[in-house]
Coordinates of C-alpha atoms in Angstrom, one line a residue:
E1 CA -13.3 8.3 2.8
E2 CA -17.0 7.7 2.4
M3 CA -17.3 6.4 6.0
Y4 CA -15.4 9.5 7.2
K5 CA -17.8 11.8 5.5
S6 CA -20.8 9.9 6.9
M7 CA -19.4 10.0 10.4
H8 CA -19.1 13.8 10.3
S9 CA -22.5 14.1 8.7
V10 CA -24.1 12.1 11.5
G11 CA -22.1 14.1 14.1
E12 CA -23.4 17.4 12.6
Q13 CA -27.0 16.1 12.8
N14 CA -26.6 15.3 16.5
I15 CA -24.7 18.5 17.5
N16 CA -27.8 20.4 18.6
I17 CA -29.4 17.5 20.5
Q18 CA -29.0 17.7 24.3
R19 CA -26.7 15.0 25.7
H20 CA -29.4 13.5 27.9
S21 CA -31.8 13.1 25.0
V22 CA -29.4 11.2 22.7
D23 CA -30.6 7.5 22.7
K24 CA -28.3 4.6 22.4
I25 CA -29.2 4.0 18.7
L26 CA -28.4 7.6 17.8
Y27 CA -25.1 7.5 19.7
S28 CA -24.1 4.1 18.2
K29 CA -24.1 5.5 14.6
P30 CA -21.1 7.8 14.8
S31 CA -19.4 5.3 17.1
A32 CA -19.8 2.5 14.5
L33 CA -18.7 4.8 11.7
N34 CA -15.6 5.8 13.8
G35 CA -14.6 2.2 14.1
E36 CA -15.3 1.5 10.4
V37 CA -13.0 4.4 9.3
C38 CA -10.2 3.0 11.4
R39 CA -10.8 -0.5 10.2
Y40 CA -10.9 0.2 6.5
S41 CA -8.0 2.7 6.7
K42 CA -5.9 0.0 8.5
L43 CA -6.9 -2.5 5.7
C44 CA -5.8 0.1 3.2
V45 CA -2.4 0.4 4.7
L46 CA -2.0 -3.4 4.9
S47 CA -3.2 -3.8 1.2
S48 CA -0.8 -1.0 0.1
A49 CA 2.2 -2.8 1.6
A50 CA 1.0 -6.1 0.3
F51 CA 0.6 -4.7 -3.2
V52 CA 4.3 -3.6 -3.3
E53 CA 5.4 -7.1 -2.2
A54 CA 3.1 -8.8 -4.8
F55 CA 4.2 -6.4 -7.5
V56 CA 7.9 -6.9 -6.9
N57 CA 7.5 -10.7 -6.6
S58 CA 5.5 -10.8 -9.8
I59 CA 8.2 -9.0 -11.7
G60 CA 11.0 -11.2 -10.3
W61 CA 9.1 -14.4 -11.0
T62 CA 8.2 -13.4 -14.5
E63 CA 11.8 -12.7 -15.3
A64 CA 12.8 -16.0 -13.7
E65 CA 10.3 -17.9 -16.0
L66 CA 11.0 -16.1 -19.2
R67 CA 14.8 -15.4 -19.2
T68 CA 16.9 -17.9 -20.9
D69 CA 20.2 -16.0 -20.4
I70 CA 20.5 -16.4 -16.6
G71 CA 22.0 -19.0 -14.4
S72 CA 20.2 -21.1 -11.8
D73 CA 21.5 -19.0 -8.9
I74 CA 20.0 -15.8 -10.4
R75 CA 16.8 -17.6 -11.2
E76 CA 16.5 -18.6 -7.6
E77 CA 17.0 -15.1 -6.4
L78 CA 14.4 -13.7 -8.8
R79 CA 12.0 -16.3 -7.3
G80 CA 12.7 -14.8 -3.9
T81 CA 15.1 -17.1 -2.2
K82 CA 18.9 -17.5 -1.8
A83 CA 20.5 -20.6 -0.3
N84 CA 16.9 -21.7 0.7
R85 CA 16.3 -18.6 2.6
Y86 CA 13.7 -15.9 1.8
I87 CA 15.0 -12.6 0.5
S88 CA 13.6 -9.5 2.3
L89 CA 11.5 -6.9 0.4
E90 CA 14.1 -4.3 0.9
K91 CA 16.8 -6.5 -0.6
K92 CA 14.6 -7.4 -3.6
L93 CA 13.9 -3.7 -4.3
E94 CA 17.6 -3.0 -4.5
L95 CA 18.7 -6.4 -6.0
Y96 CA 16.2 -7.1 -8.8
P97 CA 16.9 -4.2 -11.0
R98 CA 20.6 -5.2 -11.0
L99 CA 19.6 -8.8 -12.0
I100 CA 17.1 -7.7 -14.6
R101 CA 18.9 -4.8 -16.4
L102 CA 21.4 -5.6 -19.1
D103 CA 23.9 -3.1 -17.6
G104 CA 23.7 -4.9 -14.2
K105 CA 23.1 -1.6 -12.3
S106 CA 20.5 -0.6 -9.7
P107 CA 19.5 3.0 -9.1
I108 CA 17.8 1.9 -5.9
I109 CA 20.1 1.9 -2.9
L110 CA 18.4 0.9 0.4
S111 CA 21.3 -0.9 2.2
D112 CA 22.9 2.5 3.0
E113 CA 20.7 4.8 5.1
K114 CA 22.4 7.9 3.7
Q115 CA 21.5 6.9 0.1
K116 CA 17.9 6.1 0.7
K117 CA 15.5 8.4 -1.1
E118 CA 11.8 9.0 -1.3
P119 CA 9.3 7.4 -1.8
F120 CA 11.2 4.4 -0.3
I121 CA 11.9 6.3 3.0
S122 CA 8.2 7.0 3.6
F123 CA 7.1 3.5 2.4
L124 CA 9.6 1.6 4.6
H125 CA 9.5 3.8 7.7
E126 CA 5.7 4.6 7.7
T127 CA 3.6 2.3 5.5
K128 CA 5.6 -0.9 6.1
E129 CA 6.2 -0.2 9.8
L130 CA 2.4 0.4 10.3
R131 CA 1.7 -2.8 8.4
D132 CA 4.2 -4.8 10.6
S133 CA 2.8 -3.3 13.8
S134 CA -0.8 -4.0 12.8
M135 CA 0.1 -7.6 12.1
H136 CA 2.5 -8.1 15.1
S137 CA 1.9 -5.3 17.6
S138 CA 4.3 -4.7 20.4
P139 CA 5.4 -1.7 22.5
G140 CA 8.5 -1.0 20.4
K141 CA 6.6 -0.8 17.1
A142 CA 4.6 1.9 15.4
Q143 CA 1.6 3.2 17.3
I144 CA -1.7 1.8 15.9
W145 CA -4.2 3.1 18.5
L146 CA -5.1 6.1 16.5
P147 CA -8.2 8.3 15.9
P148 CA -10.0 7.9 12.6
Q149 CA -8.6 11.2 11.1
K150 CA -5.1 10.0 11.7
W151 CA -5.8 6.5 10.3
L152 CA -7.4 8.0 7.2
E153 CA -4.3 10.2 6.6
F154 CA -2.1 7.2 6.9
A155 CA -4.3 5.2 4.5
Q156 CA -4.1 8.0 1.9
R157 CA -0.4 8.4 2.3
S158 CA 0.1 4.6 2.1
V159 CA -1.4 4.6 -1.4
K160 CA 0.9 7.4 -2.6
N161 CA 3.9 5.7 -1.0
S162 CA 3.2 2.3 -2.5
L163 CA 2.4 3.6 -6.0
G164 CA 5.5 5.7 -5.8
V165 CA 7.7 2.7 -4.9
A166 CA 6.1 0.6 -7.6
K167 CA 6.8 3.3 -10.2
E168 CA 10.4 3.8 -9.1
F169 CA 11.0 0.0 -9.0
W170 CA 9.5 -0.5 -12.5
K171 CA 11.6 2.3 -13.9
A172 CA 14.7 0.9 -12.3
C173 CA 14.0 -2.5 -13.9
Y174 CA 12.7 -1.3 -17.2
P175 CA 13.9 2.3 -17.9
N176 CA 12.6 2.2 -21.5
R177 CA 9.2 0.7 -20.9
E178 CA 5.9 2.5 -20.1
F179 CA 4.2 1.7 -16.8
P180 CA 2.1 -1.4 -16.9
T181 CA -1.3 -1.0 -18.5
Y182 CA -2.9 -3.8 -16.5
L183 CA -2.5 -1.5 -13.4
E184 CA -3.8 1.6 -15.1
Q185 CA -0.1 2.7 -15.6
L186 CA 0.0 3.1 -11.8
N187 CA -1.9 6.4 -12.1
E188 CA -3.2 7.3 -8.7
T189 CA -6.0 9.5 -10.0
T190 CA -7.3 6.9 -12.4
L191 CA -7.2 4.1 -9.7
H192 CA -8.9 6.4 -7.2
N193 CA -11.7 7.3 -9.7
N194 CA -12.1 3.6 -10.5
A195 CA -12.5 2.8 -6.8
C196 CA -15.1 5.7 -6.4
A197 CA -17.0 4.3 -9.3
R198 CA -17.1 0.9 -7.7
I199 CA -18.4 2.3 -4.4
E200 CA -21.1 4.3 -6.2
L201 CA -22.2 1.2 -8.2
L202 CA -22.3 -0.9 -5.0
A203 CA -24.3 1.7 -3.2
K204 CA -26.9 1.7 -6.1
C205 CA -27.0 -2.1 -6.0
I206 CA -27.7 -2.1 -2.3
V207 CA -30.5 0.5 -2.6
T208 CA -32.2 -1.0 -5.7
G209 CA -31.4 -4.6 -5.1
K210 CA -30.1 -4.9 -8.7

């Protein structure tokens, strides 16, 4: 977001300069910022998708370690495998609440397209698909050659999608528990403000050398 603001600021400074008088250094600034916006936005999408996987895995593994009332087969599934094969993220999101809850039910249904709901639809069909395409690009996957504005929009939506999925998954597993305090209760505003504060602190450190 800061890079995007800087890119437009540099562009506005150059708007009145004649094209023939713009030197290579002046032109390189918005070009470099353009690339940085796309790069950081793509990393945000990748990190958002990775966060959901890590969050789901951490809950499954914790249950596998702490529960004494489950069999070895369920323990194996909570650790992410079944018959020595890895369980997909989509399957974990639907399966783990059923394994964790005392009533054995899962309010998350992803195996049936007609029963899929938000924010899982947006996360799986936008954030995760963009992540997959960025890691293993091919003609049949999501388009990743995008302008900075579009990448920034995807980055911002990926955060909302991922936090939304994390919240729904947590509620599905633990309907009577508050959201985890170690993750600022998955509050987007608080997390965003924390990130902005870190950026401001880093900027001051760079300027002052302290």
